[in-house]
Amino acid sequence: MITRINLAEKLARFDDHWNPRIIADLNDSHVKLAKVRGEFVWHQHADEDEMFLVLGGTLTIELRDGSVTLGPGEMVVIPKGVEHRPVAAEEVHLMLIEPRGIRHTGDVDSALTVHEYSRI
């Protein structure tokens, strides 16, 4: 079944931060939406690249040798093995396309680690 997905409607369904929600399946990946605010944990993904697409707000991805700042409509791919930390001074809305089973905290166990993603 082919279904249109309204991103604003999906984002209105939750208010918590750093807890991505699955909105669609794409091949062997999940398309997720997240709201983020504050500092995430430093982490890396040994086997997966990670894509951040900013839908609203300003997100900074801190790297050990600099940073990348993204605004609405901008995206970045963090290559596997690169240590990074997302930071958002104000609430940011993100779309993520990630392999199924990826841990958003990568190689780090944290109070922010989601062990099972909700589907909305």
Coordinates of C-alpha atoms in Angstrom, one line a residue:
M1 CA 0.0 0.0 0.0
I2 CA 1.3 3.4 -0.9
T3 CA 0.6 6.1 1.6
R4 CA 1.4 9.8 1.6
I5 CA 3.3 10.9 4.8
N6 CA 2.8 14.4 6.2
L7 CA 6.0 15.3 8.1
A8 CA 4.4 18.1 10.1
E9 CA 1.6 15.8 11.3
K10 CA 4.1 13.1 12.3
L11 CA 6.2 15.6 14.2
A12 CA 3.2 16.9 16.1
R13 CA 2.7 13.4 17.6
F14 CA 5.6 13.6 20.0
D15 CA 7.5 16.2 22.1
D16 CA 10.4 14.3 23.6
H17 CA 14.0 14.8 22.5
W18 CA 16.7 12.4 21.2
N19 CA 14.1 9.6 20.6
P20 CA 13.7 9.0 16.8
R21 CA 10.5 7.6 15.5
I22 CA 10.2 5.4 12.4
I23 CA 7.9 6.8 9.8
A24 CA 8.7 4.6 6.8
D25 CA 10.8 1.7 5.5
L26 CA 13.2 2.2 2.6
N27 CA 14.9 -1.0 1.4
D28 CA 17.0 -2.1 4.4
S29 CA 16.7 1.2 6.1
H30 CA 14.3 3.2 8.3
V31 CA 13.2 6.7 7.6
K32 CA 13.0 8.4 11.0
L33 CA 11.9 11.8 12.5
A34 CA 13.4 13.2 15.6
K35 CA 13.3 16.3 17.8
V36 CA 16.5 17.2 19.4
R37 CA 17.6 19.9 21.9
G38 CA 20.8 20.3 24.0
E39 CA 23.9 18.1 23.7
F40 CA 23.9 14.5 22.6
V41 CA 26.7 12.1 23.4
W42 CA 30.0 11.8 21.6
H43 CA 29.8 8.6 19.6
Q44 CA 30.7 6.9 16.3
H45 CA 29.2 4.2 14.1
A46 CA 31.8 1.6 13.1
D47 CA 29.8 0.1 10.2
E48 CA 27.3 2.8 9.1
D49 CA 27.3 6.2 7.7
E50 CA 24.8 8.6 9.3
M51 CA 22.7 11.2 7.5
F52 CA 21.1 14.2 9.2
L53 CA 18.6 16.3 7.3
V54 CA 17.4 19.4 9.2
L55 CA 13.7 20.2 8.7
G56 CA 13.6 23.1 11.2
G57 CA 16.0 24.8 13.5
T58 CA 19.8 24.9 13.5
L59 CA 21.9 21.9 14.3
T60 CA 25.6 21.8 14.9
I61 CA 27.5 18.5 14.5
E62 CA 30.6 18.7 16.5
L63 CA 33.6 16.8 15.3
R64 CA 37.0 16.3 17.0
D65 CA 38.6 18.6 14.4
G66 CA 35.8 21.2 13.9
S67 CA 32.1 21.3 13.4
V68 CA 29.3 21.5 10.7
T69 CA 26.3 23.8 11.2
L70 CA 23.1 23.0 9.4
G71 CA 19.9 25.0 8.9
P72 CA 16.5 24.0 7.4
G73 CA 16.8 22.2 4.1
E74 CA 20.5 21.3 4.7
M75 CA 22.0 17.9 5.3
V76 CA 25.3 16.2 6.1
V77 CA 26.5 12.6 6.0
I78 CA 28.9 11.6 8.7
P79 CA 31.0 8.7 7.5
K80 CA 31.3 5.5 9.5
G81 CA 34.0 5.6 12.1
V82 CA 33.9 9.4 12.5
E83 CA 33.3 10.5 16.1
H84 CA 30.7 13.2 16.4
R85 CA 28.2 14.9 18.7
P86 CA 25.0 16.7 17.6
V87 CA 24.2 19.9 19.5
A88 CA 21.1 22.1 19.3
A89 CA 20.7 25.3 21.3
E90 CA 17.0 25.3 20.5
E91 CA 14.7 22.5 19.3
V92 CA 15.6 21.1 15.9
H93 CA 13.5 18.8 13.8
L94 CA 15.4 16.1 11.9
M95 CA 14.9 13.4 9.3
L96 CA 17.2 10.5 9.5
I97 CA 17.7 7.6 7.0
E98 CA 19.5 4.8 8.7
P99 CA 20.1 1.1 8.4
R100 CA 17.6 -1.0 10.4
G101 CA 19.0 -1.9 13.8
I102 CA 21.4 1.1 14.0
R103 CA 21.9 2.4 17.6
H104 CA 21.7 6.2 17.4
T105 CA 24.3 6.4 20.2
G106 CA 26.6 4.2 18.2
D107 CA 29.4 2.6 20.3
V108 CA 28.2 4.4 23.5
D109 CA 25.7 3.2 26.1
S110 CA 23.9 6.2 27.5
A111 CA 20.8 7.3 29.3
L112 CA 19.8 8.6 25.8
T113 CA 20.2 5.2 24.1
V114 CA 16.9 4.0 22.5
H115 CA 16.8 0.2 22.5
E116 CA 13.5 -0.1 20.5
Y117 CA 12.3 2.6 18.1
S118 CA 8.6 3.5 18.0
R119 CA 6.8 3.6 14.7
I120 CA 4.3 6.4 14.1

